Amino acid sequence: MAGCARGTPYVWKLPPGFPEPRVPPDNPLTEEKIALGHRLFYDKRLSANGTQSCASCHDQAHAFGEAVATATGSTGQKHHRNSMTLANAAYSSTLTWAHSGIGTLEEHLRLPLFGDTPVEMGAAGH
């Protein structure tokens, strides 16, 4: 969908004084992309073994973060840290605890899906 000109432009509903988050010009935000992202965020089929979705660790009840000290990937591998909150992530310059070089959501999605140190969703090689 990157670069897709079709769709209903997303209108931010922010409190007074809050700036609009930066959106890449080549990937404009639309209502349809928001709906797709919501659906994918809760879809366990994104993990290689069908056991976890993004929401499994980024729990809405905990500000889209985790209530435990360390995360567990879909293969059962324990991580060194817990899943960081996604609250206000649109304003963050980095989206991970340990990979400061990843600066866009588009780049970040590859890490939990295909990364193997540690395994999160376990889709590497699939």
mmCIF file of N, CA, C and O in Angstrom, residues 50-86:
data_model
loop_
_atom_site.group_PDB
_atom_site.id
_atom_site.type_symbol
_atom_site.label_atom_id
_atom_site.label_comp_id
_atom_site.label_asym_id
_atom_site.label_seq_id
_atom_site.Cartn_x
_atom_site.Cartn_y
_atom_site.Cartn_z
ATOM 1 N N GLY A 50 1.428 -19.260 14.418
ATOM 2 C CA GLY A 50 0.047 -18.870 14.651
ATOM 3 C C GLY A 50 -0.340 -18.693 16.106
ATOM 4 O O GLY A 50 -1.517 -18.754 16.443
ATOM 5 N N THR A 51 0.645 -18.446 16.985
ATOM 6 C CA THR A 51 0.347 -18.354 18.421
ATOM 7 C C THR A 51 0.313 -16.931 18.954
ATOM 8 O O THR A 51 -0.226 -16.710 20.034
ATOM 9 N N GLN A 52 0.910 -15.974 18.245
ATOM 10 C CA GLN A 52 1.002 -14.616 18.769
ATOM 11 C C GLN A 52 0.698 -13.572 17.710
ATOM 12 O O GLN A 52 1.027 -13.751 16.538
ATOM 13 N N SER A 53 0.100 -12.501 18.172
ATOM 14 C CA SER A 53 -0.044 -11.307 17.350
ATOM 15 C C SER A 53 0.813 -10.218 17.987
ATOM 16 O O SER A 53 1.371 -10.416 19.068
ATOM 17 N N CYS A 54 0.891 -9.088 17.367
ATOM 18 C CA CYS A 54 1.602 -7.962 17.982
ATOM 19 C C CYS A 54 0.969 -7.632 19.330
ATOM 20 O O CYS A 54 1.661 -7.334 20.301
ATOM 21 N N ALA A 55 -0.370 -7.716 19.387
ATOM 22 C CA ALA A 55 -1.110 -7.386 20.610
ATOM 23 C C ALA A 55 -0.853 -8.377 21.739
ATOM 24 O O ALA A 55 -1.165 -8.077 22.890
ATOM 25 N N SER A 56 -0.273 -9.534 21.443
ATOM 26 C CA SER A 56 0.035 -10.494 22.505
ATOM 27 C C SER A 56 1.043 -9.912 23.484
ATOM 28 O O SER A 56 0.982 -10.194 24.680
ATOM 29 N N CYS A 57 1.970 -9.117 22.990
ATOM 30 C CA CYS A 57 2.972 -8.484 23.861
ATOM 31 C C CYS A 57 2.689 -7.007 24.076
ATOM 32 O O CYS A 57 2.982 -6.476 25.136
ATOM 33 N N HIS A 58 2.150 -6.342 23.073
ATOM 34 C CA HIS A 58 1.807 -4.922 23.181
ATOM 35 C C HIS A 58 0.336 -4.847 23.570
ATOM 36 O O HIS A 58 -0.537 -4.602 22.747
ATOM 37 N N ASP A 59 0.093 -5.077 24.858
ATOM 38 C CA ASP A 59 -1.251 -5.230 25.404
ATOM 39 C C ASP A 59 -1.931 -3.870 25.603
ATOM 40 O O ASP A 59 -1.410 -3.005 26.303
ATOM 41 N N GLN A 60 -3.093 -3.723 24.991
ATOM 42 C CA GLN A 60 -3.825 -2.467 25.089
ATOM 43 C C GLN A 60 -4.109 -2.096 26.541
ATOM 44 O O GLN A 60 -4.080 -0.919 26.905
ATOM 45 N N ALA A 61 -4.351 -3.085 27.394
ATOM 46 C CA ALA A 61 -4.646 -2.821 28.811
ATOM 47 C C ALA A 61 -3.435 -2.274 29.566
ATOM 48 O O ALA A 61 -3.575 -1.775 30.682
ATOM 49 N N HIS A 62 -2.258 -2.358 28.974
ATOM 50 C CA HIS A 62 -1.024 -1.850 29.602
ATOM 51 C C HIS A 62 -0.360 -0.809 28.699
ATOM 52 O O HIS A 62 0.853 -0.855 28.475
ATOM 53 N N ALA A 63 -1.167 0.110 28.174
ATOM 54 C CA ALA A 63 -0.667 1.179 27.300
ATOM 55 C C ALA A 63 0.093 0.606 26.104
ATOM 56 O O ALA A 63 1.080 1.163 25.651
ATOM 57 N N PHE A 64 -0.398 -0.511 25.603
ATOM 58 C CA PHE A 64 0.225 -1.217 24.478
ATOM 59 C C PHE A 64 1.667 -1.599 24.796
ATOM 60 O O PHE A 64 2.542 -1.606 23.943
ATOM 61 N N GLY A 65 1.902 -1.938 26.055
ATOM 62 C CA GLY A 65 3.185 -2.446 26.513
ATOM 63 C C GLY A 65 2.951 -3.770 27.222
ATOM 64 O O GLY A 65 1.944 -4.444 26.973
ATOM 65 N N GLU A 66 3.848 -4.145 28.118
ATOM 66 C CA GLU A 66 3.754 -5.426 28.810
ATOM 67 C C GLU A 66 3.804 -5.244 30.313
ATOM 68 O O GLU A 66 4.481 -4.354 30.810
ATOM 69 N N ALA A 67 3.134 -6.131 31.027
ATOM 70 C CA ALA A 67 3.129 -6.094 32.489
ATOM 71 C C ALA A 67 4.186 -7.012 33.080
ATOM 72 O O ALA A 67 4.281 -7.139 34.291
ATOM 73 N N VAL A 68 4.986 -7.641 32.242
ATOM 74 C CA VAL A 68 6.033 -8.546 32.724
ATOM 75 C C VAL A 68 7.401 -7.936 32.435
ATOM 76 O O VAL A 68 7.532 -7.066 31.583
ATOM 77 N N ALA A 69 8.421 -8.409 33.145
ATOM 78 C CA ALA A 69 9.764 -7.843 33.018
ATOM 79 C C ALA A 69 10.447 -8.198 31.705
ATOM 80 O O ALA A 69 11.231 -7.413 31.178
ATOM 81 N N THR A 70 10.173 -9.392 31.170
ATOM 82 C CA THR A 70 10.793 -9.801 29.910
ATOM 83 C C THR A 70 9.748 -10.451 29.013
ATOM 84 O O THR A 70 8.882 -11.189 29.470
ATOM 85 N N ALA A 71 9.861 -10.170 27.740
ATOM 86 C CA ALA A 71 8.935 -10.710 26.746
ATOM 87 C C ALA A 71 9.283 -12.157 26.423
ATOM 88 O O ALA A 71 10.403 -12.612 26.640
ATOM 89 N N THR A 72 8.317 -12.859 25.869
ATOM 90 C CA THR A 72 8.520 -14.227 25.380
ATOM 91 C C THR A 72 8.072 -14.261 23.926
ATOM 92 O O THR A 72 6.948 -13.877 23.607
ATOM 93 N N GLY A 73 8.953 -14.698 23.039
ATOM 94 C CA GLY A 73 8.625 -14.784 21.622
ATOM 95 C C GLY A 73 7.711 -15.947 21.316
ATOM 96 O O GLY A 73 7.403 -16.776 22.176
ATOM 97 N N SER A 74 7.267 -16.030 20.065
ATOM 98 C CA SER A 74 6.309 -17.067 19.669
ATOM 99 C C SER A 74 6.884 -18.478 19.788
ATOM 100 O O SER A 74 6.132 -19.438 19.907
ATOM 101 N N THR A 75 8.217 -18.598 19.792
ATOM 102 C CA THR A 75 8.836 -19.915 19.933
ATOM 103 C C THR A 75 9.112 -20.269 21.394
ATOM 104 O O THR A 75 9.656 -21.329 21.689
ATOM 105 N N GLY A 76 8.769 -19.339 22.304
ATOM 106 C CA GLY A 76 9.041 -19.559 23.726
ATOM 107 C C GLY A 76 10.346 -18.958 24.186
ATOM 108 O O GLY A 76 10.669 -19.002 25.373
ATOM 109 N N GLN A 77 11.127 -18.396 23.259
ATOM 110 C CA GLN A 77 12.400 -17.775 23.614
ATOM 111 C C GLN A 77 12.153 -16.547 24.481
ATOM 112 O O GLN A 77 11.336 -15.681 24.148
ATOM 113 N N LYS A 78 12.872 -16.454 25.605
ATOM 114 C CA LYS A 78 12.784 -15.296 26.491
ATOM 115 C C LYS A 78 13.654 -14.176 25.939
ATOM 116 O O LYS A 78 14.744 -14.417 25.432
ATOM 117 N N HIS A 79 13.184 -12.952 26.073
ATOM 118 C CA HIS A 79 13.920 -11.792 25.603
ATOM 119 C C HIS A 79 14.644 -11.139 26.772
ATOM 120 O O HIS A 79 14.396 -11.465 27.927
ATOM 121 N N HIS A 80 15.510 -10.203 26.473
ATOM 122 C CA HIS A 80 16.265 -9.484 27.510
ATOM 123 C C HIS A 80 15.443 -8.363 28.133
ATOM 124 O O HIS A 80 15.754 -7.893 29.207
ATOM 125 N N ARG A 81 14.400 -7.918 27.431
ATOM 126 C CA ARG A 81 13.584 -6.795 27.882
ATOM 127 C C ARG A 81 12.116 -7.121 27.661
ATOM 128 O O ARG A 81 11.784 -8.084 26.991
ATOM 129 N N ASN A 82 11.248 -6.256 28.180
ATOM 130 C CA ASN A 82 9.834 -6.422 27.850
ATOM 131 C C ASN A 82 9.517 -5.625 26.591
ATOM 132 O O ASN A 82 10.377 -4.911 26.070
ATOM 133 N N SER A 83 8.321 -5.752 26.107
ATOM 134 C CA SER A 83 7.907 -5.018 24.911
ATOM 135 C C SER A 83 7.602 -3.582 25.297
ATOM 136 O O SER A 83 6.804 -3.331 26.190
ATOM 137 N N MET A 84 8.237 -2.652 24.625
ATOM 138 C CA MET A 84 8.038 -1.257 24.994
ATOM 139 C C MET A 84 6.642 -0.789 24.601
ATOM 140 O O MET A 84 6.029 -1.337 23.695
ATOM 141 N N THR A 85 6.163 0.195 25.321
ATOM 142 C CA THR A 85 4.837 0.725 25.046
ATOM 143 C C THR A 85 4.768 1.337 23.650
ATOM 144 O O THR A 85 5.764 1.848 23.138
ATOM 145 N N LEU A 86 3.603 1.265 23.078
ATOM 146 C CA LEU A 86 3.378 1.908 21.794
ATOM 147 C C LEU A 86 2.583 3.204 21.954
ATOM 148 O O LEU A 86 2.268 3.863 20.970
#
